[in-house]
Every structure is written in structure tokens, then in C-alpha cells.
Tab-separated table of C-alpha atoms in Angstrom:
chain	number	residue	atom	x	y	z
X	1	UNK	CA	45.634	42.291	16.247
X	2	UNK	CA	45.328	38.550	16.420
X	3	UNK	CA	47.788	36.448	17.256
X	4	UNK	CA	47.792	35.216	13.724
X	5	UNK	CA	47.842	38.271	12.324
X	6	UNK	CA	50.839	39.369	14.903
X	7	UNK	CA	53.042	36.385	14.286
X	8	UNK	CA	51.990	37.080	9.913
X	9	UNK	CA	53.370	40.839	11.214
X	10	UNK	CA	56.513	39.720	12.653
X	11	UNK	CA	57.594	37.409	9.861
X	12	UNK	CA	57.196	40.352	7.452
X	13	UNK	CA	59.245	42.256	9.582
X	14	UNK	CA	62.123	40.025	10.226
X	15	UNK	CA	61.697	39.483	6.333
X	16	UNK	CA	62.341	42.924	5.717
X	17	UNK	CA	65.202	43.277	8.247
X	18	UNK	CA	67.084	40.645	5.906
X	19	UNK	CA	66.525	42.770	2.990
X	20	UNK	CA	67.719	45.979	4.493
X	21	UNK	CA	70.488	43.777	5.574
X	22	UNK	CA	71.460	42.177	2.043
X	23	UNK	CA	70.803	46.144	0.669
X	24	UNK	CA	73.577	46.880	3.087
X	25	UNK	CA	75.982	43.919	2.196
X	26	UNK	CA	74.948	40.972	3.846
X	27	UNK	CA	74.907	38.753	0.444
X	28	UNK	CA	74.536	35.678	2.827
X	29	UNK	CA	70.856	36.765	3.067
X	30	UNK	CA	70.284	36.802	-0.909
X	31	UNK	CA	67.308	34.025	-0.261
X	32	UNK	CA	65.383	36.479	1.355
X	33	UNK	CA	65.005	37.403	-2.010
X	34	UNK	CA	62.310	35.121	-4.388
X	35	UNK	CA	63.774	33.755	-7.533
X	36	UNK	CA	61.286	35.770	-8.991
X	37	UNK	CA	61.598	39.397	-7.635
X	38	UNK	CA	60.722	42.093	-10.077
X	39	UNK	CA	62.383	45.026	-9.130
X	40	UNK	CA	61.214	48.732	-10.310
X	41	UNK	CA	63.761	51.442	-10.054
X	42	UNK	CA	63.905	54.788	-12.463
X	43	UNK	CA	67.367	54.046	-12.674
X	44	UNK	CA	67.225	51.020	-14.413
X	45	UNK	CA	67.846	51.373	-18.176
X	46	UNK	CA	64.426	49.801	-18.875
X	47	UNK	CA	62.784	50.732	-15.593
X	48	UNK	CA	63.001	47.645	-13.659
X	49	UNK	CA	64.491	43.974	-13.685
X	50	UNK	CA	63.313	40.375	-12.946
X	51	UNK	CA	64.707	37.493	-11.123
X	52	UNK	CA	66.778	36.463	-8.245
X	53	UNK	CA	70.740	36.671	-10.223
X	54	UNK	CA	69.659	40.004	-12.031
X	55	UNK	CA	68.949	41.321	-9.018
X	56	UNK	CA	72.267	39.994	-7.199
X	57	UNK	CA	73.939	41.666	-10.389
X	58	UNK	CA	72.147	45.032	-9.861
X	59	UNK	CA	73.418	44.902	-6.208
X	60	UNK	CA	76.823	43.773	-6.406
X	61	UNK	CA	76.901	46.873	-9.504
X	62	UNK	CA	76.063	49.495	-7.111
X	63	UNK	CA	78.295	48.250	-3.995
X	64	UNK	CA	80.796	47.823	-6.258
X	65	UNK	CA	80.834	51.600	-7.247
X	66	UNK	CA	79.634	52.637	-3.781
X	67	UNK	CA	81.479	49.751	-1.291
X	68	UNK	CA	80.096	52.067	1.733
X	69	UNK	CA	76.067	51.883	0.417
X	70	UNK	CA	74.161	52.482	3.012
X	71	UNK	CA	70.082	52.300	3.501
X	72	UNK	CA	68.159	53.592	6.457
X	73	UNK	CA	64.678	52.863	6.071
X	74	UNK	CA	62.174	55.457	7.930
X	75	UNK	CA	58.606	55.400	9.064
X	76	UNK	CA	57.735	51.396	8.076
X	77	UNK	CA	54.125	50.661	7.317
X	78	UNK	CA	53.470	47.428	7.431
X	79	UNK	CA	49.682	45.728	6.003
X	80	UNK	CA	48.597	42.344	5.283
X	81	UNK	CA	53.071	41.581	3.505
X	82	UNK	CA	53.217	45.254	2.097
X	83	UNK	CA	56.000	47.419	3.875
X	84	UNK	CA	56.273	50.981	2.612
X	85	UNK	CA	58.941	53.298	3.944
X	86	UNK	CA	60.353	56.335	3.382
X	87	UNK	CA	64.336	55.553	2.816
X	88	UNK	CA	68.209	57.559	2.731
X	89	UNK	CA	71.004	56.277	0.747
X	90	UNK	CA	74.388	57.529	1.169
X	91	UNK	CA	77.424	55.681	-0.163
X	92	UNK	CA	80.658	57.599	-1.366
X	93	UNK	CA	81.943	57.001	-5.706
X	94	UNK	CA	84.733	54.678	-5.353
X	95	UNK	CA	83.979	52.373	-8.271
X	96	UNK	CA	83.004	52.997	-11.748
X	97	UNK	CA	79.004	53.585	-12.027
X	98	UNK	CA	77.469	53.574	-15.394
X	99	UNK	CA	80.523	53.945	-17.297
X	100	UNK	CA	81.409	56.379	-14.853
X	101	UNK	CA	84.918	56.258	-13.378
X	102	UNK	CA	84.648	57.013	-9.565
X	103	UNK	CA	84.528	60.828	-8.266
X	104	UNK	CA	85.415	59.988	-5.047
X	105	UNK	CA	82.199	62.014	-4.428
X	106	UNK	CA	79.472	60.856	-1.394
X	107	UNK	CA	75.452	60.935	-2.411
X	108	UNK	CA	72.742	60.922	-0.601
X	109	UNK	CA	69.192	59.994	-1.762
X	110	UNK	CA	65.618	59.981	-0.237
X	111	UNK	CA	63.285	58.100	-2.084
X	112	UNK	CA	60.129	55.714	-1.148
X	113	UNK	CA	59.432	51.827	-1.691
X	114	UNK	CA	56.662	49.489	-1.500
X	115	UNK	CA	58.006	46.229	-1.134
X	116	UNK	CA	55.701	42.788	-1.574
X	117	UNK	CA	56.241	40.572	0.722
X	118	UNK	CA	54.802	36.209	0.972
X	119	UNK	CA	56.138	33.223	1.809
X	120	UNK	CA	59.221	34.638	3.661
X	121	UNK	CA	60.683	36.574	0.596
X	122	UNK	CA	60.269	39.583	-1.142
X	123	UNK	CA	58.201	39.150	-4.297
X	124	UNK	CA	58.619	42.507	-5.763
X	125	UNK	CA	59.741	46.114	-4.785
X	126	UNK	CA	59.248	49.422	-6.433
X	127	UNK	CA	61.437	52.056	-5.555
X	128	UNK	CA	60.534	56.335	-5.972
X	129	UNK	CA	62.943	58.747	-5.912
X	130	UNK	CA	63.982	61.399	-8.251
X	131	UNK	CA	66.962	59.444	-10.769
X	132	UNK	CA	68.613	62.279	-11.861
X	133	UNK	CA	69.766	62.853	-8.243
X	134	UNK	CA	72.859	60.491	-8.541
X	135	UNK	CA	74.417	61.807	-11.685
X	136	UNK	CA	73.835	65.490	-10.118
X	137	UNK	CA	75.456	64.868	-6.581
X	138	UNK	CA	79.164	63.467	-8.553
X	139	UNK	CA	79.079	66.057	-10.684
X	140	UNK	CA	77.705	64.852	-14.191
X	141	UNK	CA	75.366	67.548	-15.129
X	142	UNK	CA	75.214	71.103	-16.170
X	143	UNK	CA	74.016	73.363	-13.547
């Protein structure tokens, strides 16, 4: 690698550090985020959202029903400002999720993302996991 190419590597790295971070509850590092983001998650009542405060409303609605959230990102790849890793979420029901008043229940979720990386933010991320796995680990389904 160049050195060009090594310090364009690092950036997105340290980049992507923050936004583990503000996944894990360091709001302070919101910026890392663009005003812009588009965010893709099956979760999402229409399948993704747009723009810096929806996404800090997203956020602070899952932490608030999980307040232990947790992200461990796995096996980083990381090209030309695109990082894609293979990620586990845990985080224990406290708070009410989706109409749904806590169970007290923990989760844990594997799932992929491609996240899009320039100018020191993240432009966009698309997350891939199975949805239904949430609403099966507290207990909401039929078996």
C-alpha cells in the first residue's frame, strides 16, 4: 500500500471505531455520522431511514429499550471507504421496543453491514440479518 492509500486506510478505520463507539453509547461521537446518512435495516418499518436526527432517534429508540446494546464487529474488510463486517448484538429488554413493554429478556443477533465511508463520516450503512430474530428471542412469536 502507499502511504496515501495507508493514511486514506487509517482514517476509515478510526472513522469506523467512532461509529462502533456511538453504536455502543458514545452519543458525543454523533458527527461521525453525515447529516445525510441513509441507513438500511429490515427492521425499519419502511426498510431504512435518512438523515443525521432520524438516525440519533433510531439509536437512542433501541438503547432506550436495550440500555446494555452492545456491538462487536468481526472480520473488518476495509477497500477504497467501504468496511464490511460480520457483527453480534446482545443487549438485555429493559425498555419498551415497538410497543413492546420490556421482557427483561437478553438477544443476541449476527448480522452483516457494509458501511460507506468519505470525508470522515459515514455516508450510508446497510445492515443484514434475519429481523424476525428480535421478536423471537423475547418471546413474541408462536413456535
Amino acid at each position: 500500500m502507499s502511504e496515501a492509500s495507508t493514511t486514506e486506510h487509517e482514517q476509515t478505520l478510526n472513522t469506523y471505531q467512532d461509529y462502533e463507539d456511538l453504536w455502543n453509547g458514545d452519543l458525543s461521537k454523533l458527527d461521525v455520522v453525515a447529516e445525510s446518512i441513509a441507513l438500511s435495516d429490515p427492521a425499519l418499518p419502511e426498510g431504512e431511514l435518512h438523515g443525521r436526527e432520524a438516525f440519533e432517534a433510531y439509536l437512542r429508540e433501541v438503547r432506550s429499550a436495550f440500555p446494555d446494546w452492545h456491538v462487536v464487529a468481526e472480520d473488518l474488510l476495509v477497500d477504497d471507504g467501504i468496511v464490511m463486517k460480520e457483527w453480534t448484538i446482545t443487549g438485555t429488554h429493559k425498555g419498551e421496543y415497538k410497543s413492546v413493554p420490556p421482557t427483561g429478556r437478553e438477544i443476541e443477533i449476527n448480522g452483516m453491514a457494509k458501511d460507506i465511508i468519505a470525508d470522515g463520516r459515514v455516508q450510508e450503512a446497510r445492515l443484514y440479518y434475519d429481523p424476525q430474530e428480535v421478536p423471537e428471542q423475547l418471546g413474541l412469536t408462536e413456535d
